[in-house]
XYZ file of C-alpha atoms in Angstrom:
368
model
C 167.279 -30.169 11.446
C 170.758 -29.174 10.887
C 173.094 -26.140 13.042
C 173.942 -24.041 10.472
C 175.840 -22.141 13.419
C 177.848 -23.029 17.126
C 179.403 -21.677 19.271
C 181.077 -23.794 21.394
C 182.043 -22.082 24.324
C 183.557 -18.721 23.275
C 185.392 -16.139 25.222
C 186.700 -12.696 24.028
C 188.216 -10.487 26.191
C 190.226 -7.281 25.308
C 192.593 -5.300 26.677
C 192.219 -4.467 29.990
C 190.651 -7.217 31.254
C 186.963 -6.093 29.828
C 185.160 -9.677 28.906
C 183.416 -9.016 26.430
C 182.140 -12.752 25.905
C 182.124 -15.228 28.512
C 182.324 -18.339 28.196
C 179.146 -18.560 25.806
C 177.511 -21.571 23.825
C 174.768 -21.080 20.975
C 173.393 -23.554 18.222
C 170.996 -21.459 15.502
C 169.106 -23.879 13.403
C 169.454 -23.992 9.369
C 166.671 -21.566 8.415
C 166.117 -19.990 11.799
C 165.698 -15.868 12.284
C 167.246 -15.621 15.804
C 168.294 -12.255 17.667
C 170.706 -11.676 19.784
C 169.397 -8.542 22.024
C 170.658 -6.830 24.692
C 171.854 -3.511 26.105
C 174.938 -1.962 24.548
C 177.666 -3.540 26.413
C 176.840 -7.117 26.709
C 178.540 -8.809 23.857
C 175.795 -9.322 21.046
C 178.081 -7.459 18.758
C 181.561 -9.503 19.756
C 179.642 -12.640 19.316
C 178.389 -11.481 15.656
C 182.088 -10.523 14.815
C 183.279 -13.907 16.059
C 181.057 -15.559 13.786
C 181.655 -13.782 10.894
C 185.321 -13.390 11.807
C 186.652 -10.630 12.087
C 187.270 -11.085 15.814
C 189.063 -14.023 17.084
C 188.084 -16.106 20.600
C 190.468 -16.336 22.853
C 189.385 -19.233 24.336
C 186.693 -21.894 22.466
C 185.195 -22.661 18.669
C 182.833 -21.882 16.211
C 181.398 -24.020 13.514
C 179.514 -23.232 10.478
C 177.761 -26.089 9.027
C 179.411 -28.343 10.968
C 183.270 -27.271 9.830
C 184.886 -25.409 12.587
C 186.146 -22.142 11.024
C 187.273 -20.661 14.100
C 191.006 -20.199 12.743
C 189.386 -19.315 9.354
C 189.494 -15.545 7.537
C 186.441 -13.799 6.926
C 186.066 -14.344 2.783
C 186.539 -17.721 3.627
C 183.238 -18.155 5.671
C 180.206 -18.441 4.195
C 178.447 -15.418 5.503
C 178.305 -12.430 4.723
C 177.321 -9.197 6.701
C 175.264 -6.007 6.968
C 176.178 -3.820 8.587
C 174.548 -0.391 10.268
C 176.496 2.227 8.486
C 175.662 0.913 4.686
C 179.266 0.512 4.646
C 178.519 1.594 0.870
C 181.642 3.681 -1.588
C 180.139 6.366 -2.547
C 181.546 6.708 -5.832
C 180.473 3.848 -7.363
C 176.440 3.139 -8.728
C 174.790 0.736 -7.206
C 175.019 -1.825 -9.430
C 179.195 -2.033 -8.939
C 178.504 -1.738 -5.281
C 176.747 -4.576 -4.711
C 178.867 -6.662 -7.445
C 182.044 -5.771 -6.101
C 182.233 -9.229 -3.658
C 182.291 -10.716 -6.891
C 184.519 -8.626 -9.129
C 187.338 -9.157 -6.343
C 186.495 -12.818 -6.710
C 186.940 -13.339 -10.424
C 183.037 -13.722 -11.690
C 183.130 -13.453 -15.234
C 181.476 -9.859 -16.035
C 178.479 -11.539 -17.365
C 177.407 -13.654 -14.244
C 177.850 -10.576 -12.382
C 175.792 -8.565 -14.530
C 172.755 -11.019 -14.261
C 173.593 -12.046 -10.230
C 173.412 -8.331 -9.694
C 169.731 -7.766 -11.562
C 168.761 -10.824 -9.262
C 169.705 -9.612 -6.200
C 168.496 -5.279 -6.714
C 165.379 -7.400 -7.922
C 164.958 -9.039 -4.548
C 165.069 -5.776 -2.749
C 163.045 -4.128 -5.304
C 166.226 -1.641 -6.473
C 166.237 -2.863 -10.106
C 165.538 0.908 -11.154
C 168.324 2.451 -9.230
C 170.866 -0.314 -10.174
C 172.966 3.301 -12.291
C 172.609 5.893 -9.472
C 175.434 6.503 -6.717
C 174.033 5.855 -3.392
C 173.968 9.520 -2.534
C 170.679 9.576 -4.325
C 169.026 7.095 -2.124
C 167.293 7.292 0.667
C 168.031 5.592 3.596
C 165.937 2.675 3.631
C 166.866 1.718 -0.310
C 170.820 2.298 1.179
C 170.280 -0.512 3.895
C 168.010 -2.151 0.845
C 171.178 -2.170 -0.816
C 173.447 -3.205 1.267
C 170.975 -6.448 2.097
C 171.682 -6.976 -1.667
C 175.868 -6.718 -1.654
C 175.287 -9.468 0.913
C 172.732 -11.861 -0.638
C 175.165 -11.382 -4.101
C 177.386 -14.783 -2.481
C 174.230 -16.079 -1.646
C 176.123 -16.895 2.050
C 174.509 -20.236 4.191
C 174.158 -17.116 7.434
C 173.374 -13.891 7.004
C 174.435 -11.614 10.084
C 172.740 -8.184 10.673
C 174.381 -5.364 12.819
C 172.482 -3.669 14.156
C 170.648 -2.413 10.330
C 168.223 -0.678 10.801
C 169.377 1.986 14.238
C 170.228 4.373 11.627
C 166.417 4.934 9.934
C 163.896 6.742 11.208
C 160.970 4.946 13.101
C 158.347 5.022 10.257
C 160.964 3.681 7.972
C 162.123 1.017 10.558
C 158.597 -0.308 11.141
C 158.766 -0.869 6.874
C 161.876 -1.845 6.896
C 161.539 -5.210 10.113
C 158.559 -6.243 7.741
C 160.784 -6.112 4.140
C 163.255 -8.333 6.476
C 160.447 -10.366 7.681
C 159.672 -11.241 4.575
C 163.179 -11.885 3.086
C 163.787 -14.141 5.015
C 160.391 -15.875 4.221
C 161.367 -15.621 0.719
C 165.446 -17.111 1.247
C 164.777 -19.322 3.809
C 168.957 -18.738 4.773
C 170.039 -18.572 8.011
C 168.874 -14.957 9.463
C 171.186 -13.522 12.935
C 170.056 -10.456 13.867
C 171.352 -7.918 16.105
C 169.782 -5.341 17.630
C 169.384 -3.504 21.349
C 165.471 -2.820 20.525
C 163.386 -5.234 21.959
C 160.115 -4.579 19.776
C 162.019 -5.535 16.739
C 163.682 -8.250 17.755
C 159.743 -9.191 18.920
C 158.515 -8.383 14.883
C 161.484 -10.060 13.917
C 162.812 -13.140 15.114
C 161.697 -17.283 15.236
C 164.228 -16.978 18.692
C 165.490 -14.613 20.956
C 168.644 -14.526 22.291
C 168.518 -12.423 25.606
C 172.092 -11.112 26.838
C 173.629 -9.971 29.664
C 177.469 -9.252 30.846
C 178.648 -11.599 28.080
C 176.582 -14.202 28.944
C 172.964 -15.530 27.613
C 170.476 -14.987 30.579
C 167.661 -16.517 28.736
C 166.878 -18.036 25.143
C 163.195 -18.866 23.399
C 160.178 -17.376 21.403
C 159.495 -14.208 21.397
C 156.164 -15.452 23.266
C 158.227 -17.535 25.783
C 160.161 -14.748 26.423
C 157.613 -12.240 26.936
C 155.155 -14.536 28.548
C 157.734 -16.324 31.028
C 160.862 -14.437 31.474
C 163.537 -16.411 33.648
C 164.330 -13.500 35.565
C 163.456 -10.020 36.299
C 166.444 -8.287 33.753
C 164.809 -10.204 31.273
C 160.813 -9.108 32.294
C 162.470 -5.582 32.420
C 164.196 -5.704 29.082
C 161.231 -7.286 26.895
C 158.306 -5.337 26.685
C 157.086 -3.010 29.865
C 156.572 -4.515 33.819
C 155.357 -3.779 37.359
C 157.423 -4.857 39.692
C 155.817 -5.638 42.926
C 158.062 -6.608 46.211
C 156.760 -8.844 48.467
C 157.048 -11.206 51.480
C 156.238 -14.768 50.889
C 153.402 -15.904 53.529
C 152.395 -19.639 52.045
C 153.531 -21.714 49.594
C 151.524 -24.512 48.231
C 151.589 -27.006 45.129
C 151.581 -24.639 42.176
C 150.890 -21.253 44.229
C 152.428 -18.661 46.129
C 150.264 -16.729 48.912
C 152.761 -13.837 48.864
C 152.295 -10.021 51.424
C 152.475 -7.173 49.788
C 152.469 -4.034 52.372
C 148.839 -5.610 53.693
C 147.892 -6.164 50.326
C 147.528 -10.695 49.916
C 148.914 -11.820 46.057
C 147.917 -14.924 45.365
C 150.823 -16.856 42.295
C 149.848 -19.039 39.964
C 153.649 -20.695 39.847
C 155.573 -24.136 40.998
C 157.195 -21.656 43.084
C 160.123 -21.523 42.185
C 161.996 -22.717 45.001
C 160.227 -20.318 47.645
C 159.987 -20.640 51.221
C 157.268 -18.770 53.481
C 159.237 -15.812 54.379
C 161.115 -15.463 51.434
C 161.079 -11.616 50.033
C 160.187 -11.545 46.428
C 159.405 -9.751 43.037
C 156.158 -9.809 41.761
C 155.772 -8.838 37.991
C 153.123 -7.736 36.195
C 152.649 -6.590 32.804
C 150.607 -3.162 32.130
C 148.392 -4.752 29.907
C 147.757 -8.130 32.539
C 145.809 -5.653 34.853
C 142.196 -4.381 34.902
C 141.241 -1.227 36.570
C 137.947 -1.657 38.900
C 136.413 2.143 40.047
C 133.478 0.861 40.809
C 132.362 -3.425 40.336
C 133.249 -6.582 41.320
C 136.663 -8.541 40.046
C 136.316 -11.434 37.681
C 136.776 -14.323 39.703
C 139.421 -15.775 41.474
C 141.461 -12.385 40.617
C 143.833 -10.735 43.062
C 142.462 -6.828 44.278
C 145.422 -4.235 44.654
C 144.189 -1.076 46.194
C 145.627 2.072 44.653
C 145.468 6.228 43.402
C 145.468 6.861 39.963
C 148.682 9.525 40.002
C 149.456 9.702 36.423
C 147.314 9.178 32.932
C 149.903 9.335 29.738
C 147.739 9.500 25.986
C 149.669 7.191 24.283
C 146.953 7.308 20.814
C 145.301 3.675 20.713
C 145.776 3.656 23.989
C 146.091 5.599 27.477
C 148.879 4.425 29.950
C 147.701 4.716 33.604
C 150.109 5.154 36.451
C 148.352 4.159 39.868
C 150.425 4.210 43.258
C 149.925 1.164 46.071
C 152.276 1.488 47.892
C 155.472 0.744 46.102
C 158.107 2.909 44.547
C 157.063 3.051 41.377
C 153.366 3.675 40.305
C 151.845 0.284 38.989
C 151.251 1.237 34.993
C 148.080 0.093 33.563
C 147.056 -0.019 30.093
C 143.538 1.108 28.829
C 143.408 -0.289 25.204
C 140.966 3.011 23.574
C 138.487 1.390 21.131
C 136.415 2.209 18.702
C 137.643 5.988 18.566
C 135.656 7.070 21.844
C 138.756 8.774 23.077
C 139.975 8.333 27.484
C 136.939 11.041 28.943
C 135.847 8.632 30.498
C 138.599 7.257 32.304
C 139.692 8.149 35.681
C 141.712 10.862 36.367
C 144.629 11.247 38.519
C 143.168 11.439 42.361
C 140.629 8.703 41.643
C 141.005 5.713 44.334
C 140.255 2.282 42.821
C 141.070 -1.163 42.566
C 142.887 -2.942 40.510
C 142.013 -6.959 39.595
C 144.965 -9.164 38.424
C 144.299 -13.287 37.448
C 146.987 -14.882 39.593
C 148.679 -16.455 36.179
C 149.452 -12.955 35.036
C 152.254 -12.647 37.359
C 155.896 -14.094 37.816
C 157.479 -14.118 40.754
C 161.166 -13.601 41.539
C 163.328 -13.684 44.310
C 164.098 -9.970 44.656
C 167.964 -9.359 45.162
C 168.017 -5.789 45.963
C 168.191 -4.884 42.763
C 164.967 -2.582 42.100
């Protein structure tokens, strides 16, 4: 499969010496849905803008379909962008907004009408073609923006936080629509977002960025289950971190001590040696809560006391004091409408059971 987008060691520095993107290389395959994920200021939007042609890299090259487009203006690139703020013309109808780019390009009127109808049918807005944007909901405006971007048949659709202005329920619905649209069209989608849930739902591959660089790239499952750094573990979903010291290293396992509690980790060790300070990372749903009863075979047993009980609808999140700086979070799924009345309350002494393979191990850089 060929690469639709390639960035070769691109760097962008803004006035004042602020390096937004730092020696970044990335390849996006044809038909892939890739998300650039990270907090504000990590360089993801600047990266997108360099692909679109709205920013020029200080160093490095940008390729689209194997062609070096680094010095080409935006209108000569086979990409279109959907913006966060919709960028619709308020005095034009929906149809006029969608067909604007074709009119500027001198496309015959009959073809414009045909392609506008096709684009609006694709986003289920054909019945709104003659109304103005002020009569549309936020989700409908975003679909108009999608239709306008798609009407010129781009090789790559660039999405700059397109759903961030929508309320939660509408955003969830639009995520499903966007995923279906990608499956239907089969073209390359490149999304920028700070919303990790959105990235996990939509993407074939997620690229996590920090300080203008790529920290880790992989499928949503790879990033969630095997984060490369504490930063990724903390940014993708929720993670508990336990500070510990390595006691013993053996092939494919490490034994660590956390305030007198021995914890076994199934891992290659990542270069750990006895005496090293490490961070152990565990997802809240990977720990089992024991009040009375034996731990599953081979599981670590970590004693603690419940300090928080947070009802979240379909689950309860318990905070357990295990002698670390922050309570250890445990998610208990509520099934069959039984509610949470049977769960232990704050003050209860409990034991956490965590399987060694459910723990990630990182060097402790002292940043947490």
